[in-house]
């Protein structure tokens, strides 16, 4: 592409096109691109240092991408987007040195991401929901048997709003009913597996994800994390891990349990991601240059016997069902687990997101820690005032202790408190005002 031409190869509305055994590099936009087709196949493809996506299927169904390599893309190495049901398989690929190894906006329904390697990106895999594309929400993707490692590449190229996903292995942003099983996920400074809301025109929550039999090591905040104000229907069983946020996810929400508990999540991570969105919007960060990312070595050549049987991509999803019958851990899983990886952190929500710039620390202190300080001050002063007045109302004591913020706030506002009015109003509104101001400023910049 010489960093002048738009796409390496573009397939527009032509069903059944197979692209095999070739390289696309240095395009301004995409390496290999199918759009609005039914039936596509890509195998033994190499796409590197392209200005948007490496291997890209949009608004398309019934496809297979296999035995391929993609790197150095500011959006993602591999992308399947805006399809339901997608009826697509990504198998035996390697994605590295990109913003996202895999991005799947509003994509799902018989969508399988299996036995592949996602490493050295900003984030490994990130199925997500956005209002800017059709068919929201993202749902029903199956992520099986992958290696997801060292996705903390601060030198990778990225477009602005991919930056908040930094340092996570598998990130579900506003997705529903996804399935994450038998993956090896190691060395991520934020989270190994994380489910969080996504905000655009609507606020999309992540619900109903199955997380089973994964091996997670070396996570800086949590091996498995729920993020945001509320989450429902997610379940966790048989995983090998050290830490979760909130604590006790597998105990409270086992996949075999008859009831799954509605839970809140890590607001610290959500506010940290918000601060990273602000950094991206304000231009406080410098992206890596997609033109100068590492050039890959020689890749696998298409075997001679397969070259002799080249055929159009007629019903490729059905033809590759054999790949889905016995999915297990990746063949290189043991090798990766024997390599160097740190122990998972037990500090969790108390530390800012990584990387911790000024805004991340500011929002961590005033957005995440401040509510705890406000809660403590409201509760303590209410109980102390009752003690000083020798009040022994069990109803008020129960309300103050059992209803965070509401009970103590009602006590101070109802005339029960003997504290001066100016003192109570300052205490009640100062902390809440700072918190709301920060959220409003962030929303104004991001939206």
CSV table of C-alpha atoms in Angstrom, one decimal:
chain,number,residue,atom,x,y,z
A,1,UNK,CA,0.0,0.0,0.0
A,2,UNK,CA,3.0,2.3,0.4
A,3,UNK,CA,0.9,4.2,3.0
A,4,UNK,CA,-0.9,5.8,0.1
A,5,UNK,CA,-3.6,3.2,-1.0
A,6,UNK,CA,-6.7,2.7,1.0
A,7,UNK,CA,-7.1,-1.1,1.3
A,8,UNK,CA,-5.0,-4.1,0.4
A,9,UNK,CA,-8.0,-6.1,-1.0
A,10,UNK,CA,-11.7,-5.1,-0.7
A,11,UNK,CA,-14.6,-7.4,-1.3
A,12,UNK,CA,-17.9,-5.4,-1.5
A,13,UNK,CA,-21.2,-7.3,-1.8
A,14,UNK,CA,-19.6,-10.3,-3.6
A,15,UNK,CA,-20.6,-13.5,-1.9
A,16,UNK,CA,-18.3,-16.5,-1.5
A,17,UNK,CA,-15.0,-14.8,-2.1
A,18,UNK,CA,-12.0,-16.6,-0.5
A,19,UNK,CA,-8.7,-14.7,0.1
A,20,UNK,CA,-5.8,-17.1,0.8
A,21,UNK,CA,-2.0,-17.2,1.0
A,22,UNK,CA,-1.1,-13.6,0.6
A,23,UNK,CA,0.1,-10.5,2.4
A,24,UNK,CA,-1.3,-7.0,2.7
A,25,UNK,CA,0.8,-4.3,4.3
A,26,UNK,CA,1.2,-0.5,4.6
A,27,UNK,CA,-2.4,0.3,3.5
A,28,UNK,CA,-3.9,3.5,4.8
A,29,UNK,CA,-7.1,1.7,5.9
A,30,UNK,CA,-7.4,-2.1,6.0
A,31,UNK,CA,-5.3,-5.1,4.9
A,32,UNK,CA,-8.2,-7.5,3.9
A,33,UNK,CA,-11.8,-6.3,3.9
A,34,UNK,CA,-15.1,-8.0,3.2
A,35,UNK,CA,-18.3,-5.9,3.6
A,36,UNK,CA,-21.9,-6.8,3.1
A,37,UNK,CA,-21.3,-10.4,1.9
A,38,UNK,CA,-22.6,-13.8,2.7
A,39,UNK,CA,-19.9,-16.4,2.6
A,40,UNK,CA,-16.2,-15.4,3.1
A,41,UNK,CA,-13.0,-17.2,3.9
A,42,UNK,CA,-9.5,-16.0,4.7
A,43,UNK,CA,-6.6,-18.4,5.4
A,44,UNK,CA,-2.9,-18.0,5.4
A,45,UNK,CA,-3.2,-14.3,5.4
A,46,UNK,CA,-0.6,-11.9,6.7
A,47,UNK,CA,-1.7,-8.3,7.4
A,48,UNK,CA,0.7,-5.8,9.1
A,49,UNK,CA,1.1,-2.1,9.6
A,50,UNK,CA,-2.2,-1.1,8.1
A,51,UNK,CA,-3.9,2.1,9.2
A,52,UNK,CA,-7.2,0.8,10.5
A,53,UNK,CA,-7.8,-3.0,10.6
A,54,UNK,CA,-5.7,-6.0,9.6
A,55,UNK,CA,-8.4,-8.6,8.6
A,56,UNK,CA,-11.9,-7.1,8.6
A,57,UNK,CA,-15.3,-8.5,8.0
A,58,UNK,CA,-18.2,-6.0,8.4
A,59,UNK,CA,-22.0,-6.5,7.9
A,60,UNK,CA,-21.2,-10.0,6.7
A,61,UNK,CA,-22.3,-13.6,7.6
A,62,UNK,CA,-21.1,-17.1,7.2
A,63,UNK,CA,-17.3,-16.8,7.3
A,64,UNK,CA,-14.1,-18.4,8.5
A,65,UNK,CA,-10.7,-16.7,9.2
A,66,UNK,CA,-7.9,-19.2,10.0
A,67,UNK,CA,-4.2,-19.8,9.9
A,68,UNK,CA,-3.5,-16.1,9.7
A,69,UNK,CA,-1.4,-13.3,11.3
A,70,UNK,CA,-2.2,-9.6,11.8
A,71,UNK,CA,-0.3,-6.8,13.6
A,72,UNK,CA,0.3,-3.1,13.8
A,73,UNK,CA,-3.3,-1.8,13.4
A,74,UNK,CA,-4.6,1.3,15.3
A,75,UNK,CA,-8.0,-0.3,15.6
A,76,UNK,CA,-7.7,-4.1,15.7
A,77,UNK,CA,-5.8,-6.9,14.1
A,78,UNK,CA,-9.0,-8.9,13.5
A,79,UNK,CA,-12.5,-7.6,13.4
A,80,UNK,CA,-15.9,-9.0,12.8
A,81,UNK,CA,-18.6,-6.4,13.3
A,82,UNK,CA,-22.3,-5.6,12.9
A,83,UNK,CA,-23.7,-9.1,12.3
A,84,UNK,CA,-26.3,-11.2,14.1
A,85,UNK,CA,-26.2,-14.1,13.7
A,86,UNK,CA,-22.6,-13.9,12.4
A,87,UNK,CA,-22.1,-17.6,11.9
A,88,UNK,CA,-18.3,-17.1,11.8
A,89,UNK,CA,-15.2,-18.7,13.1
A,90,UNK,CA,-11.7,-17.2,13.8
A,91,UNK,CA,-9.3,-20.1,14.4
A,92,UNK,CA,-5.5,-20.4,14.7
A,93,UNK,CA,-4.6,-16.8,14.3
A,94,UNK,CA,-2.0,-14.6,15.9
A,95,UNK,CA,-2.7,-10.9,16.7
A,96,UNK,CA,-0.1,-8.6,18.2
A,97,UNK,CA,1.2,-5.0,18.3
A,98,UNK,CA,-2.3,-3.5,17.7
A,99,UNK,CA,-4.7,-1.5,19.8
A,100,UNK,CA,-7.1,-4.5,20.1
A,101,UNK,CA,-6.2,-8.0,19.1
A,102,UNK,CA,-9.8,-8.7,18.4
A,103,UNK,CA,-12.7,-6.1,18.2
A,104,UNK,CA,-16.3,-7.2,17.6
A,105,UNK,CA,-18.7,-4.3,17.7
A,106,UNK,CA,-22.3,-5.5,17.8
A,107,UNK,CA,-21.2,-9.0,16.6
A,108,UNK,CA,-22.4,-12.3,17.8
A,109,UNK,CA,-24.7,-15.3,17.3
A,110,UNK,CA,-22.7,-18.5,16.4
A,111,UNK,CA,-19.5,-16.5,16.6
A,112,UNK,CA,-16.4,-18.5,17.7
A,113,UNK,CA,-13.0,-17.1,18.6
A,114,UNK,CA,-10.9,-20.3,19.2
A,115,UNK,CA,-7.4,-21.7,19.6
A,116,UNK,CA,-5.6,-18.4,18.8
A,117,UNK,CA,-2.9,-16.2,20.3
A,118,UNK,CA,-3.6,-12.6,21.3
A,119,UNK,CA,-0.5,-10.8,22.7
A,120,UNK,CA,1.4,-7.5,23.0
A,121,UNK,CA,-1.7,-5.4,22.1
A,122,UNK,CA,-3.3,-2.7,24.2
A,123,UNK,CA,-6.1,-5.3,25.0
A,124,UNK,CA,-6.4,-8.9,23.9
A,125,UNK,CA,-10.0,-9.4,22.9
A,126,UNK,CA,-12.8,-6.8,23.3
A,127,UNK,CA,-16.3,-7.7,22.1
A,128,UNK,CA,-18.3,-4.5,22.6
A,129,UNK,CA,-21.5,-2.7,22.0
A,130,UNK,CA,-21.7,0.7,20.3
A,131,UNK,CA,-24.7,2.8,19.1
A,132,UNK,CA,-22.7,4.0,16.2
A,133,UNK,CA,-23.2,0.7,14.4
A,134,UNK,CA,-26.3,-1.3,13.7
A,135,UNK,CA,-27.6,-4.4,15.6
A,136,UNK,CA,-26.7,-3.5,19.2
A,137,UNK,CA,-26.0,-5.0,21.6
A,138,UNK,CA,-23.1,-7.3,21.1
A,139,UNK,CA,-24.1,-10.8,22.3
A,140,UNK,CA,-23.4,-14.5,22.1
A,141,UNK,CA,-19.7,-14.7,21.2
A,142,UNK,CA,-17.8,-17.8,22.3
A,143,UNK,CA,-14.1,-17.4,23.3
A,144,UNK,CA,-12.6,-20.8,23.7
A,145,UNK,CA,-9.1,-22.2,24.0
A,146,UNK,CA,-7.0,-19.0,23.4
A,147,UNK,CA,-3.8,-17.7,24.8
A,148,UNK,CA,-4.1,-14.1,25.8
A,149,UNK,CA,-0.8,-12.7,27.1
A,150,UNK,CA,1.0,-9.5,27.9
A,151,UNK,CA,-1.6,-7.1,26.5
A,152,UNK,CA,0.0,-3.9,27.9
A,153,UNK,CA,1.8,-2.5,24.9
A,154,UNK,CA,2.1,1.2,25.5
A,155,UNK,CA,3.9,1.6,22.2
A,156,UNK,CA,1.1,0.1,20.1
A,157,UNK,CA,-0.9,2.4,17.7
A,158,UNK,CA,-4.4,3.2,18.8
A,159,UNK,CA,-7.3,5.4,18.0
A,160,UNK,CA,-8.6,7.5,20.9
A,161,UNK,CA,-11.4,5.5,22.5
A,162,UNK,CA,-9.5,2.2,22.4
A,163,UNK,CA,-7.1,3.6,25.0
A,164,UNK,CA,-9.3,2.9,28.1
A,165,UNK,CA,-9.1,-0.8,27.4
A,166,UNK,CA,-5.4,-0.8,28.1
A,167,UNK,CA,-3.9,-3.7,30.1
A,168,UNK,CA,-6.8,-6.2,30.0
A,169,UNK,CA,-6.8,-9.7,28.6
A,170,UNK,CA,-10.5,-10.3,27.7
A,171,UNK,CA,-12.8,-7.3,28.0
A,172,UNK,CA,-16.6,-7.5,27.5
A,173,UNK,CA,-17.9,-3.9,27.1
A,174,UNK,CA,-21.7,-3.8,27.2
A,175,UNK,CA,-22.1,-7.4,25.9
A,176,UNK,CA,-24.7,-10.0,26.7
A,177,UNK,CA,-24.6,-13.8,27.0
A,178,UNK,CA,-21.0,-14.4,26.0
A,179,UNK,CA,-19.1,-17.5,26.8
A,180,UNK,CA,-15.4,-17.5,27.9
A,181,UNK,CA,-13.9,-21.0,28.5
A,182,UNK,CA,-10.5,-22.8,28.6
A,183,UNK,CA,-8.4,-19.7,27.9
A,184,UNK,CA,-4.9,-19.1,29.4
A,185,UNK,CA,-4.7,-15.4,30.3
A,186,UNK,CA,-1.4,-14.1,31.8
A,187,UNK,CA,0.4,-10.8,32.6
A,188,UNK,CA,-2.1,-8.0,32.4
A,189,UNK,CA,-1.5,-4.9,34.6
A,190,UNK,CA,-5.3,-4.3,35.1
A,191,UNK,CA,-7.5,-7.4,34.7
A,192,UNK,CA,-7.4,-10.8,33.2
A,193,UNK,CA,-11.1,-11.0,32.4
A,194,UNK,CA,-13.3,-8.0,32.9
A,195,UNK,CA,-17.0,-7.2,32.2
A,196,UNK,CA,-17.9,-3.5,32.2
A,197,UNK,CA,-20.6,-1.1,30.9
A,198,UNK,CA,-20.1,0.8,27.7
A,199,UNK,CA,-21.3,4.4,27.2
A,200,UNK,CA,-22.2,6.1,23.9
A,201,UNK,CA,-25.8,7.3,23.2
A,202,UNK,CA,-27.0,4.6,25.6
A,203,UNK,CA,-25.5,3.0,28.7
A,204,UNK,CA,-25.0,-0.7,27.9
A,205,UNK,CA,-24.4,-3.1,30.8
A,206,UNK,CA,-22.7,-6.5,30.5
A,207,UNK,CA,-24.9,-9.4,31.6
A,208,UNK,CA,-25.2,-13.1,31.3
A,209,UNK,CA,-21.5,-14.0,30.6
A,210,UNK,CA,-20.3,-17.5,31.4
A,211,UNK,CA,-16.7,-17.7,32.6
A,212,UNK,CA,-15.5,-21.3,33.1
A,213,UNK,CA,-12.3,-23.3,33.3
A,214,UNK,CA,-9.9,-20.5,32.5
A,215,UNK,CA,-6.4,-20.2,33.9
A,216,UNK,CA,-5.5,-16.6,34.8
A,217,UNK,CA,-2.2,-15.4,36.2
A,218,UNK,CA,-0.3,-12.2,36.9
A,219,UNK,CA,-3.2,-9.6,36.9
A,220,UNK,CA,-2.5,-6.2,38.5
A,221,UNK,CA,-6.0,-5.5,39.8
A,222,UNK,CA,-8.0,-8.7,39.6
A,223,UNK,CA,-7.9,-12.0,37.6
A,224,UNK,CA,-11.7,-11.7,37.1
A,225,UNK,CA,-13.6,-8.5,37.6
A,226,UNK,CA,-17.1,-7.0,37.3
A,227,UNK,CA,-17.1,-3.3,36.8
A,228,UNK,CA,-19.9,-0.8,37.1
A,229,UNK,CA,-23.0,-0.1,39.2
A,230,UNK,CA,-24.8,-3.4,38.6
A,231,UNK,CA,-24.4,-6.8,36.8
A,232,UNK,CA,-26.8,-9.7,36.5
A,233,UNK,CA,-26.7,-13.3,35.3
A,234,UNK,CA,-23.0,-13.7,35.0
A,235,UNK,CA,-21.6,-17.0,36.3
A,236,UNK,CA,-18.1,-18.3,37.2
A,237,UNK,CA,-17.0,-21.9,37.7
A,238,UNK,CA,-13.9,-24.0,37.6
A,239,UNK,CA,-11.4,-21.2,36.9
A,240,UNK,CA,-7.9,-21.2,38.2
A,241,UNK,CA,-7.2,-17.7,39.6
A,242,UNK,CA,-6.0,-15.8,42.7
A,243,UNK,CA,-8.3,-12.7,43.0
A,244,UNK,CA,-11.7,-11.5,41.9
A,245,UNK,CA,-13.6,-8.1,42.2
A,246,UNK,CA,-16.0,-8.3,43.9
A,247,UNK,CA,-14.7,-11.0,46.3
A,248,UNK,CA,-16.3,-14.4,46.1
A,249,UNK,CA,-17.6,-14.3,42.5
A,250,UNK,CA,-17.5,-18.1,42.0
A,251,UNK,CA,-19.1,-18.7,45.4
A,252,UNK,CA,-22.0,-16.2,44.9
A,253,UNK,CA,-22.5,-16.9,41.2
A,254,UNK,CA,-21.5,-20.5,40.3
A,255,UNK,CA,-22.7,-21.6,36.9
A,256,UNK,CA,-24.4,-24.7,38.4
A,257,UNK,CA,-26.1,-22.7,41.1
A,258,UNK,CA,-29.9,-22.4,40.8
A,259,UNK,CA,-29.8,-18.6,41.6
A,260,UNK,CA,-27.3,-16.0,40.4
A,261,UNK,CA,-26.8,-13.0,42.6
A,262,UNK,CA,-27.3,-9.5,41.3
A,263,UNK,CA,-24.0,-7.7,42.1
A,264,UNK,CA,-22.4,-4.3,42.0
A,265,UNK,CA,-18.9,-4.1,40.6
A,266,UNK,CA,-15.6,-2.2,40.7
A,267,UNK,CA,-16.4,1.5,40.4
A,268,UNK,CA,-12.7,2.3,40.6
A,269,UNK,CA,-12.0,0.7,37.2
A,270,UNK,CA,-15.0,2.4,35.6
A,271,UNK,CA,-13.9,5.8,36.8
A,272,UNK,CA,-10.3,5.0,35.7
A,273,UNK,CA,-11.5,4.1,32.2
A,274,UNK,CA,-13.5,7.3,32.2
A,275,UNK,CA,-10.3,9.3,33.0
A,276,UNK,CA,-8.4,7.5,30.2
A,277,UNK,CA,-11.2,8.4,27.8
A,278,UNK,CA,-10.7,12.0,28.9
A,279,UNK,CA,-6.9,11.7,28.3
A,280,UNK,CA,-7.6,10.4,24.8
A,281,UNK,CA,-10.1,13.2,24.0
A,282,UNK,CA,-7.7,15.9,25.4
A,283,UNK,CA,-4.8,14.6,23.4
A,284,UNK,CA,-2.7,13.9,26.5
A,285,UNK,CA,-1.4,10.7,25.1
A,286,UNK,CA,0.8,9.9,22.1
A,287,UNK,CA,-0.1,6.9,20.1
A,288,UNK,CA,2.5,4.6,18.6
A,289,UNK,CA,2.9,4.9,14.8
A,290,UNK,CA,1.3,2.0,12.9
A,291,UNK,CA,3.9,2.6,10.1
A,292,UNK,CA,6.8,1.6,12.3
A,293,UNK,CA,5.5,-1.4,14.2
A,294,UNK,CA,7.7,-4.5,14.2
A,295,UNK,CA,7.7,-6.4,10.8
A,296,UNK,CA,6.8,-10.0,11.3
A,297,UNK,CA,9.1,-12.9,10.3
A,298,UNK,CA,8.1,-15.5,7.7
A,299,UNK,CA,4.6,-16.9,8.2
A,300,UNK,CA,3.1,-20.3,7.5
A,301,UNK,CA,2.7,-21.1,3.8
A,302,UNK,CA,-0.5,-22.7,2.6
A,303,UNK,CA,0.3,-26.5,2.2
A,304,UNK,CA,0.5,-27.7,-1.4
A,305,UNK,CA,-2.4,-30.1,-1.1
A,306,UNK,CA,-4.7,-27.2,0.0
A,307,UNK,CA,-3.5,-25.1,-2.9
A,308,UNK,CA,-4.7,-27.9,-5.2
A,309,UNK,CA,-8.2,-27.8,-3.7
A,310,UNK,CA,-8.9,-24.1,-3.8
A,311,UNK,CA,-12.6,-23.4,-4.0
A,312,UNK,CA,-15.0,-20.5,-3.3
A,313,UNK,CA,-16.3,-19.7,0.2
A,314,UNK,CA,-19.5,-21.6,-0.2
A,315,UNK,CA,-21.1,-22.2,3.3
A,316,UNK,CA,-17.7,-22.1,5.0
A,317,UNK,CA,-19.2,-21.9,8.5
A,318,UNK,CA,-21.0,-25.3,8.0
A,319,UNK,CA,-17.9,-26.8,6.3
A,320,UNK,CA,-15.8,-26.0,9.4
A,321,UNK,CA,-18.0,-27.4,12.1
A,322,UNK,CA,-15.4,-30.0,12.8
A,323,UNK,CA,-13.3,-27.2,14.5
A,324,UNK,CA,-16.0,-26.8,17.2
A,325,UNK,CA,-16.5,-30.4,18.2
A,326,UNK,CA,-13.5,-30.9,20.6
A,327,UNK,CA,-12.2,-27.5,21.7
A,328,UNK,CA,-9.7,-27.7,24.5
A,329,UNK,CA,-6.8,-25.5,25.8
A,330,UNK,CA,-4.4,-24.1,23.2
A,331,UNK,CA,-1.6,-26.6,22.2
A,332,UNK,CA,0.9,-24.0,23.5
A,333,UNK,CA,-0.9,-23.4,26.8
A,334,UNK,CA,1.6,-25.3,29.0
A,335,UNK,CA,4.6,-23.5,27.4
A,336,UNK,CA,3.1,-20.1,28.1
A,337,UNK,CA,2.3,-21.1,31.7
A,338,UNK,CA,5.9,-22.2,32.3
A,339,UNK,CA,7.2,-18.8,31.2
A,340,UNK,CA,7.7,-15.8,33.5
A,341,UNK,CA,4.6,-14.2,34.9
A,342,UNK,CA,4.1,-12.2,38.1
A,343,UNK,CA,1.7,-13.1,40.9
A,344,UNK,CA,-1.7,-11.5,40.9
A,345,UNK,CA,-2.2,-8.4,43.0
A,346,UNK,CA,-4.3,-8.5,46.2
A,347,UNK,CA,-4.7,-4.7,46.4
A,348,UNK,CA,-7.5,-4.7,43.8
A,349,UNK,CA,-9.7,-1.6,43.7
A,350,UNK,CA,-7.6,0.4,46.1
A,351,UNK,CA,-5.0,1.1,43.3
A,352,UNK,CA,-5.5,3.4,40.3
A,353,UNK,CA,-5.8,1.9,36.8
A,354,UNK,CA,-2.6,1.5,34.9
A,355,UNK,CA,-1.1,3.6,33.4
A,356,UNK,CA,-1.8,6.1,36.2
A,357,UNK,CA,-1.7,9.6,34.8
A,358,UNK,CA,-2.9,12.8,36.6
A,359,UNK,CA,-6.5,12.3,35.7
A,360,UNK,CA,-6.5,8.6,36.6
A,361,UNK,CA,-5.2,9.5,40.1
A,362,UNK,CA,-7.6,12.5,40.4
A,363,UNK,CA,-10.6,10.4,39.6
A,364,UNK,CA,-9.4,7.5,41.7
A,365,UNK,CA,-9.1,9.8,44.8
A,366,UNK,CA,-12.2,12.0,44.3
A,367,UNK,CA,-14.4,9.7,42.4
A,368,UNK,CA,-13.7,6.3,44.1
A,369,UNK,CA,-12.2,7.0,47.5
A,370,UNK,CA,-14.2,10.2,48.3
A,371,UNK,CA,-17.5,8.4,48.6
A,372,UNK,CA,-16.0,6.2,51.3
A,373,UNK,CA,-14.9,9.2,53.2
A,374,UNK,CA,-18.3,10.9,52.8
A,375,UNK,CA,-20.1,7.7,54.0
A,376,UNK,CA,-17.8,7.5,57.0
A,377,UNK,CA,-18.3,11.1,58.0
A,378,UNK,CA,-22.1,11.1,57.6
A,379,UNK,CA,-22.4,7.9,59.6
A,380,UNK,CA,-20.0,8.8,62.3
A,381,UNK,CA,-21.5,12.3,62.9
A,382,UNK,CA,-25.0,10.9,63.0
A,383,UNK,CA,-24.2,8.2,65.5
A,384,UNK,CA,-22.0,10.6,67.6
A,385,UNK,CA,-24.8,13.1,67.6
A,386,UNK,CA,-27.3,10.5,68.8
A,387,UNK,CA,-24.9,9.5,71.6
A,388,UNK,CA,-24.4,13.1,72.6
A,389,UNK,CA,-28.2,13.6,72.9
A,390,UNK,CA,-28.6,10.3,74.6
A,391,UNK,CA,-31.0,9.1,71.9
A,392,UNK,CA,-31.5,5.4,71.7
A,393,UNK,CA,-33.9,5.0,68.8
A,394,UNK,CA,-33.3,1.5,67.3
A,395,UNK,CA,-35.1,2.6,64.1
A,396,UNK,CA,-32.7,5.4,63.4
A,397,UNK,CA,-29.7,3.3,64.4
A,398,UNK,CA,-30.8,0.6,62.0
A,399,UNK,CA,-31.5,3.1,59.2
A,400,UNK,CA,-28.0,4.7,59.6
A,401,UNK,CA,-26.2,1.4,59.6
A,402,UNK,CA,-28.2,-0.6,57.1
A,403,UNK,CA,-29.0,2.1,54.5
A,404,UNK,CA,-25.6,3.6,53.4
A,405,UNK,CA,-25.9,7.4,52.7
A,406,UNK,CA,-29.7,7.3,52.8
A,407,UNK,CA,-30.1,6.6,56.5
A,408,UNK,CA,-27.4,9.1,57.8
A,409,UNK,CA,-28.5,11.7,55.2
A,410,UNK,CA,-32.1,11.4,56.3
A,411,UNK,CA,-31.1,11.8,60.0
A,412,UNK,CA,-29.2,15.0,59.3
A,413,UNK,CA,-31.9,16.5,57.1
A,414,UNK,CA,-34.9,15.5,59.2
A,415,UNK,CA,-34.2,17.9,62.1
A,416,UNK,CA,-33.0,15.1,64.4
A,417,UNK,CA,-29.4,16.3,64.5
A,418,UNK,CA,-28.3,19.0,67.0
A,419,UNK,CA,-25.4,20.0,64.8
A,420,UNK,CA,-25.5,23.6,63.3
A,421,UNK,CA,-27.4,23.9,60.0
A,422,UNK,CA,-24.4,25.3,58.2
A,423,UNK,CA,-22.2,22.4,59.4
A,424,UNK,CA,-24.7,19.7,58.3
A,425,UNK,CA,-25.3,21.3,54.9
A,426,UNK,CA,-21.6,21.7,54.2
A,427,UNK,CA,-20.9,18.1,55.2
A,428,UNK,CA,-23.8,16.7,53.2
A,429,UNK,CA,-23.3,18.7,50.0
A,430,UNK,CA,-19.6,19.3,49.7
A,431,UNK,CA,-18.5,15.7,49.0
A,432,UNK,CA,-21.5,14.9,46.8
A,433,UNK,CA,-21.0,18.1,44.9
A,434,UNK,CA,-17.3,17.4,44.1
A,435,UNK,CA,-18.2,13.8,43.0
A,436,UNK,CA,-21.1,15.0,40.7
A,437,UNK,CA,-18.9,17.8,39.3
A,438,UNK,CA,-16.2,15.4,38.3
A,439,UNK,CA,-18.8,13.1,36.6
A,440,UNK,CA,-20.4,16.0,34.7
A,441,UNK,CA,-17.1,17.3,33.5
A,442,UNK,CA,-16.1,13.8,32.3
A,443,UNK,CA,-19.4,13.2,30.5
A,444,UNK,CA,-19.2,16.6,28.8
A,445,UNK,CA,-15.7,15.8,27.5
A,446,UNK,CA,-16.3,12.2,26.5
A,447,UNK,CA,-19.8,12.4,24.9
